[in-house]
Amino acid sequence: MGGLQIPLEHVLVLSALLFCCGLLGLMLRRNIIFMLVSLEVMLNASALAFIAAAAKWGQADGQVIFLLILTIAAAEVSVGLGLVLQIQRRFKTLDMDAATALKER
C-alpha cells in the first residue's frame, strides 16, 4: 500500500459537498430529468463515503454497501425514466409544477 493516501476527512468533505449539491438541485429545480440526476449525485456521494470508510478501516462492508447503492441507483434510473416517458406522453411537459397543475383539472 505505497500509493497515494488521501485523508478520510477530505473524502468525507467532498462527499458532503456532493450530497449538498444534489440536495439543492433536487429542491430548486422542477425538471424531472434534472431531479433524477440530482438523486444520482446524492447516491454517488453516499457511495463515496462508504468506500472511503471501508478503505480507511480495511473492511469490506463499505464495498458491499456500495454494490447495494449501485443496484438501487440502477433500479431508480429504470423506474424514473419509465415515469418520465409516461409523464411526457400524458402532460406534454417535464415540469413537475405544470404536471401537478394539470393533474388537478
mmCIF file of C-alpha atoms in Angstrom:
data_model
loop_
_atom_site.group_PDB
_atom_site.id
_atom_site.type_symbol
_atom_site.label_atom_id
_atom_site.label_comp_id
_atom_site.label_asym_id
_atom_site.label_seq_id
_atom_site.Cartn_x
_atom_site.Cartn_y
_atom_site.Cartn_z
ATOM 1 C CA MET A 1 0.000 0.000 0.000
ATOM 2 C CA GLY A 2 2.601 2.526 -1.025
ATOM 3 C CA GLY A 3 0.185 4.551 -3.151
ATOM 4 C CA LEU A 4 -1.254 7.975 -2.607
ATOM 5 C CA GLN A 5 -3.021 8.243 0.739
ATOM 6 C CA ILE A 6 -5.905 10.714 0.917
ATOM 7 C CA PRO A 7 -7.155 11.576 4.407
ATOM 8 C CA LEU A 8 -10.616 10.300 5.249
ATOM 9 C CA GLU A 9 -11.743 13.783 6.279
ATOM 10 C CA HIS A 10 -11.042 15.171 2.802
ATOM 11 C CA VAL A 11 -13.083 12.466 1.125
ATOM 12 C CA LEU A 12 -15.939 12.923 3.586
ATOM 13 C CA VAL A 13 -15.958 16.684 2.986
ATOM 14 C CA LEU A 14 -16.088 16.063 -0.771
ATOM 15 C CA SER A 15 -18.887 13.565 -0.241
ATOM 16 C CA ALA A 16 -20.828 16.063 1.888
ATOM 17 C CA LEU A 17 -20.384 18.784 -0.753
ATOM 18 C CA LEU A 18 -21.617 16.470 -3.491
ATOM 19 C CA PHE A 19 -24.588 15.440 -1.369
ATOM 20 C CA CYS A 20 -25.467 19.094 -0.678
ATOM 21 C CA CYS A 21 -25.218 19.939 -4.388
ATOM 22 C CA GLY A 22 -27.561 17.063 -5.195
ATOM 23 C CA LEU A 23 -29.980 18.112 -2.457
ATOM 24 C CA LEU A 24 -30.006 21.712 -3.687
ATOM 25 C CA GLY A 25 -30.572 20.535 -7.253
ATOM 26 C CA LEU A 26 -33.451 18.369 -6.074
ATOM 27 C CA MET A 27 -35.072 21.174 -4.108
ATOM 28 C CA LEU A 28 -34.537 24.052 -6.545
ATOM 29 C CA ARG A 29 -35.126 22.542 -9.987
ATOM 30 C CA ARG A 30 -38.513 21.351 -11.178
ATOM 31 C CA ASN A 31 -37.455 19.458 -14.312
ATOM 32 C CA ILE A 32 -37.926 15.729 -13.734
ATOM 33 C CA ILE A 33 -34.746 14.712 -15.534
ATOM 34 C CA PHE A 34 -32.683 17.189 -13.534
ATOM 35 C CA MET A 35 -34.290 15.855 -10.359
ATOM 36 C CA LEU A 36 -33.257 12.311 -11.303
ATOM 37 C CA VAL A 37 -29.695 13.467 -11.958
ATOM 38 C CA SER A 38 -29.654 15.174 -8.564
ATOM 39 C CA LEU A 39 -30.761 11.932 -6.922
ATOM 40 C CA GLU A 40 -27.942 10.115 -8.691
ATOM 41 C CA VAL A 41 -25.426 12.669 -7.392
ATOM 42 C CA MET A 42 -26.744 12.143 -3.863
ATOM 43 C CA LEU A 43 -26.489 8.357 -4.174
ATOM 44 C CA ASN A 44 -22.950 8.598 -5.540
ATOM 45 C CA ALA A 45 -21.941 10.917 -2.691
ATOM 46 C CA SER A 46 -23.133 8.417 -0.118
ATOM 47 C CA ALA A 47 -21.376 5.601 -2.001
ATOM 48 C CA LEU A 48 -18.146 7.611 -1.960
ATOM 49 C CA ALA A 49 -18.415 7.999 1.811
ATOM 50 C CA PHE A 50 -18.900 4.263 2.277
ATOM 51 C CA ILE A 51 -15.970 3.385 0.015
ATOM 52 C CA ALA A 52 -13.684 5.856 1.808
ATOM 53 C CA ALA A 53 -14.648 4.477 5.210
ATOM 54 C CA ALA A 54 -14.115 0.915 4.019
ATOM 55 C CA ALA A 55 -10.673 1.782 2.678
ATOM 56 C CA LYS A 56 -9.752 3.591 5.900
ATOM 57 C CA TRP A 57 -10.662 0.720 8.211
ATOM 58 C CA GLY A 58 -9.771 -2.121 5.847
ATOM 59 C CA GLN A 59 -13.241 -3.686 5.930
ATOM 60 C CA ALA A 60 -15.286 -4.993 3.018
ATOM 61 C CA ASP A 61 -18.578 -3.738 4.460
ATOM 62 C CA GLY A 62 -18.359 -0.404 2.647
ATOM 63 C CA GLN A 63 -17.839 -2.125 -0.676
ATOM 64 C CA VAL A 64 -20.875 -4.343 -0.086
ATOM 65 C CA ILE A 65 -22.973 -1.268 0.699
ATOM 66 C CA PHE A 66 -21.553 0.369 -2.449
ATOM 67 C CA LEU A 67 -22.848 -2.543 -4.521
ATOM 68 C CA LEU A 68 -26.242 -2.161 -2.851
ATOM 69 C CA ILE A 69 -26.253 1.568 -3.659
ATOM 70 C CA LEU A 70 -25.258 0.788 -7.249
ATOM 71 C CA THR A 71 -28.177 -1.635 -7.535
ATOM 72 C CA ILE A 72 -30.604 0.897 -6.067
ATOM 73 C CA ALA A 73 -29.322 3.555 -8.480
ATOM 74 C CA ALA A 74 -29.877 1.266 -11.462
ATOM 75 C CA ALA A 75 -33.419 0.490 -10.335
ATOM 76 C CA GLU A 76 -34.099 4.184 -9.708
ATOM 77 C CA VAL A 77 -32.934 5.092 -13.197
ATOM 78 C CA SER A 78 -35.049 2.450 -14.896
ATOM 79 C CA VAL A 79 -38.221 3.259 -12.952
ATOM 80 C CA GLY A 80 -37.560 7.002 -13.139
ATOM 81 C CA LEU A 81 -37.092 7.040 -16.895
ATOM 82 C CA GLY A 82 -40.253 4.991 -17.336
ATOM 83 C CA LEU A 83 -42.142 7.564 -15.286
ATOM 84 C CA VAL A 84 -40.572 10.391 -17.271
ATOM 85 C CA LEU A 85 -41.784 8.859 -20.517
ATOM 86 C CA GLN A 86 -45.320 8.440 -19.178
ATOM 87 C CA ILE A 87 -45.442 11.995 -17.794
ATOM 88 C CA GLN A 88 -44.152 13.389 -21.089
ATOM 89 C CA ARG A 89 -46.786 11.462 -23.038
ATOM 90 C CA ARG A 90 -49.659 12.391 -20.751
ATOM 91 C CA PHE A 91 -48.905 16.008 -19.820
ATOM 92 C CA LYS A 92 -46.607 17.059 -22.716
ATOM 93 C CA THR A 93 -44.175 18.627 -20.213
ATOM 94 C CA LEU A 94 -41.383 17.592 -17.863
ATOM 95 C CA ASP A 95 -42.008 20.399 -15.388
ATOM 96 C CA MET A 96 -43.292 18.963 -12.104
ATOM 97 C CA ASP A 97 -45.326 22.063 -11.225
ATOM 98 C CA ALA A 98 -47.118 22.024 -14.572
ATOM 99 C CA ALA A 99 -47.777 18.286 -14.336
ATOM 100 C CA THR A 100 -49.226 18.732 -10.846
ATOM 101 C CA ALA A 101 -51.459 21.575 -12.013
ATOM 102 C CA LEU A 102 -52.660 19.539 -14.986
ATOM 103 C CA LYS A 103 -53.446 16.608 -12.736
ATOM 104 C CA GLU A 104 -55.880 18.652 -10.677
ATOM 105 C CA ARG A 105 -58.058 19.524 -13.682
#
